[in-house]
Amino acid sequence: DADVTQTPRNRITKTGKRIMLECSQTKGHDRMYWYRQDPGLGLRLIYYSFDVKDINKGEISDGYSVSRQAQAKFSLSLESAIPNQTALYFCATGEGAGRYNEQFFGPGTRLTVL
Amino acid sequence: QQQVKQSPQSLIVQKGGISIINCAYENTAFDYFPWYQQFPGKGPALLIAIRPDVSEKKEGRFTISFNKSAKQFSLHIMDSQPGDSATYFCAASISGTYKYIFGTGTRLKVLA
């Protein structure tokens, strides 16, 4: 679905390079998340944001940084990419009245660090 | 304590059979348990979810069974179809935190 878009969809980069993965959403959700997916490890939370002024570290934030430029935009940066950051990266938005939260995922960015 | 253990890692089922995926958790503060379905090249999408005040939830061919005392929950796919071939993730959340802990995923293949 085009509600959560990620760019680029595929990226090959070299060790030491700085790269940015971008996420945009048209759902109007305040909550946004970045995950990485690795075979056998599932989805792990990197960073999350509940509004433009709120940024929080997830389980595996080392080596990553984020920027919430607007309600609709949440970018993930790798300051100095390393090969073990090769993974599938997903952006998600969150919505839910009350205390529960459904998350809506983008199509993913496949990142390869050589 | 924050882990969600999922098994099996992969599963092959004949068309029409029952697919069963299991998850276990330790943190008794978890009170929301969704299952996400992911097709190749796509992001995960919510399939079905349960809260611990019920022991079972059914939506069409998909059923979650929940055992609070054992701290386990499972997804049953009845009459499995080739179109169900996907990766399935269980997850757990503490209400109000709006964060999930995901299991490691199960790759399901349904043979025609």
Tab-separated table of N, CA and C in Angstrom, chain A residues 16-102:
chain	number	residue	atom	x	y	z
A	16	GLY	N	31.763	2.344	5.925
A	16	GLY	CA	32.199	3.689	6.265
A	16	GLY	C	31.364	4.809	5.694
A	17	LYS	N	30.511	4.493	4.737
A	17	LYS	CA	29.674	5.525	4.126
A	17	LYS	C	28.500	5.874	5.032
A	18	ARG	N	28.084	7.142	4.949
A	18	ARG	CA	26.878	7.574	5.645
A	18	ARG	C	25.701	7.444	4.693
A	19	ILE	N	24.621	6.835	5.161
A	19	ILE	CA	23.435	6.717	4.310
A	19	ILE	C	22.190	7.059	5.097
A	20	MET	N	21.176	7.458	4.372
A	20	MET	CA	19.896	7.806	4.984
A	20	MET	C	18.781	7.034	4.297
A	21	LEU	N	17.934	6.461	5.120
A	21	LEU	CA	16.726	5.809	4.624
A	21	LEU	C	15.543	6.689	5.018
A	22	GLU	N	14.644	6.885	4.068
A	22	GLU	CA	13.554	7.821	4.325
A	22	GLU	C	12.207	7.099	4.376
A	23	CYS	N	11.335	7.646	5.192
A	23	CYS	CA	9.991	7.096	5.357
A	23	CYS	C	8.989	8.244	5.362
A	24	SER	N	7.940	8.085	4.574
A	24	SER	CA	6.851	9.061	4.551
A	24	SER	C	5.528	8.331	4.705
A	25	GLN	N	4.578	8.997	5.352
A	25	GLN	CA	3.270	8.359	5.528
A	25	GLN	C	2.153	9.369	5.292
A	26	THR	N	1.062	8.860	4.755
A	26	THR	CA	-0.123	9.690	4.509
A	26	THR	C	-1.274	9.267	5.407
A	27	LYS	N	-0.974	8.469	6.411
A	27	LYS	CA	-2.025	7.963	7.300
A	27	LYS	C	-2.410	8.966	8.378
A	28	GLY	N	-1.574	9.973	8.603
A	28	GLY	CA	-1.878	10.933	9.649
A	28	GLY	C	-1.595	10.424	11.050
A	29	HIS	N	-0.798	9.367	11.158
A	29	HIS	CA	-0.482	8.798	12.466
A	29	HIS	C	0.661	9.546	13.130
A	30	ASP	N	0.567	9.685	14.449
A	30	ASP	CA	1.640	10.348	15.191
A	30	ASP	C	2.814	9.415	15.463
A	31	ARG	N	2.518	8.135	15.666
A	31	ARG	CA	3.580	7.203	16.069
A	31	ARG	C	4.267	6.630	14.834
A	32	MET	N	5.597	6.636	14.884
A	32	MET	CA	6.383	6.055	13.794
A	32	MET	C	7.544	5.248	14.372
A	33	TYR	N	7.942	4.221	13.624
A	33	TYR	CA	8.927	3.249	14.113
A	33	TYR	C	9.884	2.880	12.988
A	34	TRP	N	11.113	2.523	13.377
A	34	TRP	CA	12.054	1.885	12.475
A	34	TRP	C	12.457	0.530	13.051
A	35	TYR	N	12.369	-0.496	12.183
A	35	TYR	CA	12.768	-1.854	12.545
A	35	TYR	C	13.807	-2.355	11.543
A	36	ARG	N	14.584	-3.332	11.985
A	36	ARG	CA	15.365	-4.112	11.035
A	36	ARG	C	14.952	-5.577	11.149
A	37	GLN	N	14.973	-6.251	9.992
A	37	GLN	CA	14.613	-7.663	9.947
A	37	GLN	C	15.816	-8.454	9.469
A	38	ASP	N	16.188	-9.458	10.230
A	38	ASP	CA	17.284	-10.352	9.886
A	38	ASP	C	16.768	-11.782	9.964
A	39	PRO	N	17.192	-12.653	9.070
A	39	PRO	CA	16.748	-14.046	9.127
A	39	PRO	C	17.041	-14.676	10.479
A	40	GLY	N	16.039	-15.298	11.057
A	40	GLY	CA	16.216	-15.964	12.328
A	40	GLY	C	16.165	-15.059	13.544
A	41	LEU	N	16.125	-13.754	13.300
A	41	LEU	CA	16.085	-12.808	14.424
A	41	LEU	C	14.781	-12.021	14.471
A	42	GLY	N	13.989	-12.126	13.463
A	42	GLY	CA	12.707	-11.430	13.461
A	42	GLY	C	12.851	-9.937	13.241
A	43	LEU	N	11.925	-9.190	13.789
A	43	LEU	CA	11.909	-7.736	13.671
A	43	LEU	C	12.383	-7.132	14.986
A	44	ARG	N	13.362	-6.273	14.895
A	44	ARG	CA	13.890	-5.625	16.092
A	44	ARG	C	13.775	-4.114	15.956
A	45	LEU	N	13.347	-3.492	17.035
A	45	LEU	CA	13.068	-2.055	17.040
A	45	LEU	C	14.351	-1.258	17.179
A	46	ILE	N	14.534	-0.298	16.267
A	46	ILE	CA	15.735	0.535	16.294
A	46	ILE	C	15.455	1.858	17.022
A	47	TYR	N	14.471	2.587	16.542
A	47	TYR	CA	14.030	3.849	17.132
A	47	TYR	C	12.527	3.974	16.949
A	48	TYR	N	11.929	4.809	17.803
A	48	TYR	CA	10.523	5.116	17.639
A	48	TYR	C	10.247	6.548	18.080
A	49	SER	N	9.143	7.080	17.572
A	49	SER	CA	8.784	8.475	17.822
A	49	SER	C	7.275	8.571	17.951
A	50	PHE	N	6.804	9.233	19.001
A	50	PHE	CA	5.368	9.340	19.211
A	50	PHE	C	4.820	10.703	18.791
A	51	ASP	N	5.706	11.644	18.568
A	51	ASP	CA	5.335	12.884	17.888
A	51	ASP	C	6.619	13.559	17.441
A	52	VAL	N	6.496	14.711	16.798
A	52	VAL	CA	7.643	15.349	16.160
A	52	VAL	C	8.756	15.652	17.163
A	53	LYS	N	8.401	15.930	18.388
A	53	LYS	CA	9.415	16.305	19.384
A	53	LYS	C	9.845	15.138	20.266
A	54	ASP	N	9.397	13.953	19.942
A	54	ASP	CA	9.655	12.786	20.781
A	54	ASP	C	10.413	11.721	20.001
A	55	ILE	N	11.637	11.417	20.435
A	55	ILE	CA	12.460	10.381	19.802
A	55	ILE	C	12.954	9.453	20.902
A	56	ASN	N	12.838	8.147	20.665
A	56	ASN	CA	13.242	7.179	21.685
A	56	ASN	C	14.045	6.055	21.064
A	57	LYS	N	15.037	5.584	21.817
A	57	LYS	CA	15.829	4.452	21.354
A	57	LYS	C	15.066	3.156	21.554
A	58	GLY	N	15.265	2.248	20.617
A	58	GLY	CA	14.711	0.917	20.743
A	58	GLY	C	15.759	-0.060	21.241
A	59	GLU	N	15.569	-1.342	20.875
A	59	GLU	CA	16.470	-2.401	21.356
A	59	GLU	C	17.881	-2.280	20.819
A	60	ILE	N	18.015	-1.800	19.580
A	60	ILE	CA	19.301	-1.894	18.877
A	60	ILE	C	19.654	-0.577	18.202
A	61	SER	N	19.746	0.500	18.934
A	61	SER	CA	19.949	1.822	18.356
A	61	SER	C	21.414	2.145	18.052
A	62	ASP	N	22.355	1.401	18.600
A	62	ASP	CA	23.768	1.725	18.376
A	62	ASP	C	24.108	1.698	16.891
A	63	GLY	N	24.768	2.774	16.425
A	63	GLY	CA	25.171	2.855	15.023
A	63	GLY	C	24.134	3.503	14.137
A	64	TYR	N	22.992	3.862	14.730
A	64	TYR	CA	21.890	4.482	13.988
A	64	TYR	C	21.496	5.808	14.630
A	65	SER	N	20.922	6.690	13.835
A	65	SER	CA	20.287	7.894	14.347
A	65	SER	C	19.043	8.155	13.524
A	66	VAL	N	18.152	8.973	14.044
A	66	VAL	CA	16.905	9.259	13.341
A	66	VAL	C	16.610	10.744	13.395
A	67	SER	N	15.718	11.147	12.509
A	67	SER	CA	15.224	12.514	12.473
A	67	SER	C	13.752	12.482	12.140
A	68	ARG	N	12.949	13.187	12.931
A	68	ARG	CA	11.511	13.291	12.649
A	68	ARG	C	11.275	14.703	12.127
A	69	GLN	N	11.280	14.808	10.816
A	69	GLN	CA	11.230	16.141	10.193
A	69	GLN	C	9.835	16.757	10.247
A	70	ALA	N	8.835	15.905	10.302
A	70	ALA	CA	7.443	16.351	10.312
A	70	ALA	C	6.625	15.167	10.791
A	71	GLN	N	5.340	15.386	11.021
A	71	GLN	CA	4.510	14.270	11.451
A	71	GLN	C	4.595	13.124	10.441
A	72	ALA	N	4.710	13.485	9.169
A	72	ALA	CA	4.649	12.476	8.114
A	72	ALA	C	6.003	11.890	7.736
A	73	LYS	N	7.109	12.380	8.266
A	73	LYS	CA	8.426	11.965	7.797
A	73	LYS	C	9.332	11.570	8.954
A	74	PHE	N	9.971	10.401	8.766
A	74	PHE	CA	10.839	9.846	9.807
A	74	PHE	C	11.998	9.171	9.094
A	75	SER	N	13.215	9.699	9.268
A	75	SER	CA	14.369	9.198	8.531
A	75	SER	C	15.324	8.462	9.455
A	76	LEU	N	15.938	7.445	8.914
A	76	LEU	CA	16.928	6.651	9.646
A	76	LEU	C	18.276	6.838	8.982
A	77	SER	N	19.303	7.144	9.777
A	77	SER	CA	20.651	7.332	9.234
A	77	SER	C	21.613	6.329	9.838
A	78	LEU	N	22.500	5.855	8.979
A	78	LEU	CA	23.633	5.056	9.420
A	78	LEU	C	24.846	5.963	9.233
A	79	GLU	N	25.447	6.367	10.347
A	79	GLU	CA	26.514	7.377	10.283
A	79	GLU	C	27.750	6.848	9.568
A	80	SER	N	28.099	5.609	9.841
A	80	SER	CA	29.253	4.979	9.212
A	80	SER	C	28.914	3.502	9.044
A	81	ALA	N	28.390	3.168	7.893
A	81	ALA	CA	27.831	1.831	7.683
A	81	ALA	C	28.892	0.742	7.836
A	82	ILE	N	28.456	-0.380	8.410
A	82	ILE	CA	29.312	-1.546	8.559
A	82	ILE	C	28.576	-2.770	8.022
A	83	PRO	N	29.307	-3.817	7.611
A	83	PRO	CA	28.651	-4.969	6.977
A	83	PRO	C	27.555	-5.615	7.816
A	84	ASN	N	27.670	-5.621	9.150
A	84	ASN	CA	26.609	-6.285	9.921
A	84	ASN	C	25.339	-5.439	10.036
A	85	GLN	N	25.307	-4.303	9.365
A	85	GLN	CA	24.071	-3.540	9.224
A	85	GLN	C	23.328	-3.916	7.933
A	86	THR	N	23.862	-4.866	7.217
A	86	THR	CA	23.158	-5.424	6.063
A	86	THR	C	21.894	-6.109	6.569
A	87	ALA	N	20.735	-5.643	6.098
A	87	ALA	CA	19.459	-6.148	6.603
A	87	ALA	C	18.331	-5.552	5.774
A	88	LEU	N	17.134	-5.984	6.115
A	88	LEU	CA	15.910	-5.411	5.561
A	88	LEU	C	15.361	-4.448	6.615
A	89	TYR	N	15.144	-3.192	6.214
A	89	TYR	CA	14.695	-2.170	7.156
A	89	TYR	C	13.251	-1.786	6.860
A	90	PHE	N	12.459	-1.730	7.919
A	90	PHE	CA	11.055	-1.348	7.782
A	90	PHE	C	10.735	-0.132	8.625
A	91	CYS	N	9.967	0.754	8.026
A	91	CYS	CA	9.336	1.848	8.742
A	91	CYS	C	7.893	1.441	9.014
A	92	ALA	N	7.355	1.871	10.135
A	92	ALA	CA	5.965	1.575	10.452
A	92	ALA	C	5.341	2.783	11.125
A	93	THR	N	4.027	2.891	10.991
A	93	THR	CA	3.279	3.887	11.744
A	93	THR	C	2.375	3.149	12.723
A	94	GLY	N	1.934	3.858	13.729
A	94	GLY	CA	1.089	3.225	14.739
A	94	GLY	C	-0.157	4.036	14.982
A	95	GLU	N	-1.255	3.302	15.146
A	95	GLU	CA	-2.539	3.953	15.386
A	95	GLU	C	-3.360	3.083	16.318
A	96	GLY	N	-4.116	3.716	17.169
A	96	GLY	CA	-5.001	2.950	18.025
A	96	GLY	C	-5.553	3.842	19.093
A	97	ALA	N	-6.848	3.779	19.266
A	97	ALA	CA	-7.459	4.542	20.337
A	97	ALA	C	-7.195	3.809	21.651
A	98	GLY	N	-7.157	4.514	22.691
A	98	GLY	CA	-6.938	3.873	23.979
A	98	GLY	C	-5.529	3.362	24.126
A	99	ARG	N	-5.383	2.164	24.667
A	99	ARG	CA	-4.070	1.697	25.074
A	99	ARG	C	-3.457	0.691	24.101
A	100	TYR	N	-4.145	0.395	23.006
A	100	TYR	CA	-3.642	-0.603	22.076
A	100	TYR	C	-3.291	0.025	20.746
A	101	ASN	N	-2.453	-0.650	19.987
A	101	ASN	CA	-1.752	-0.023	18.880
A	101	ASN	C	-1.623	-1.001	17.733
A	102	GLU	N	-2.193	-0.680	16.578
A	102	GLU	CA	-1.905	-1.469	15.383
A	102	GLU	C	-0.808	-0.754	14.628
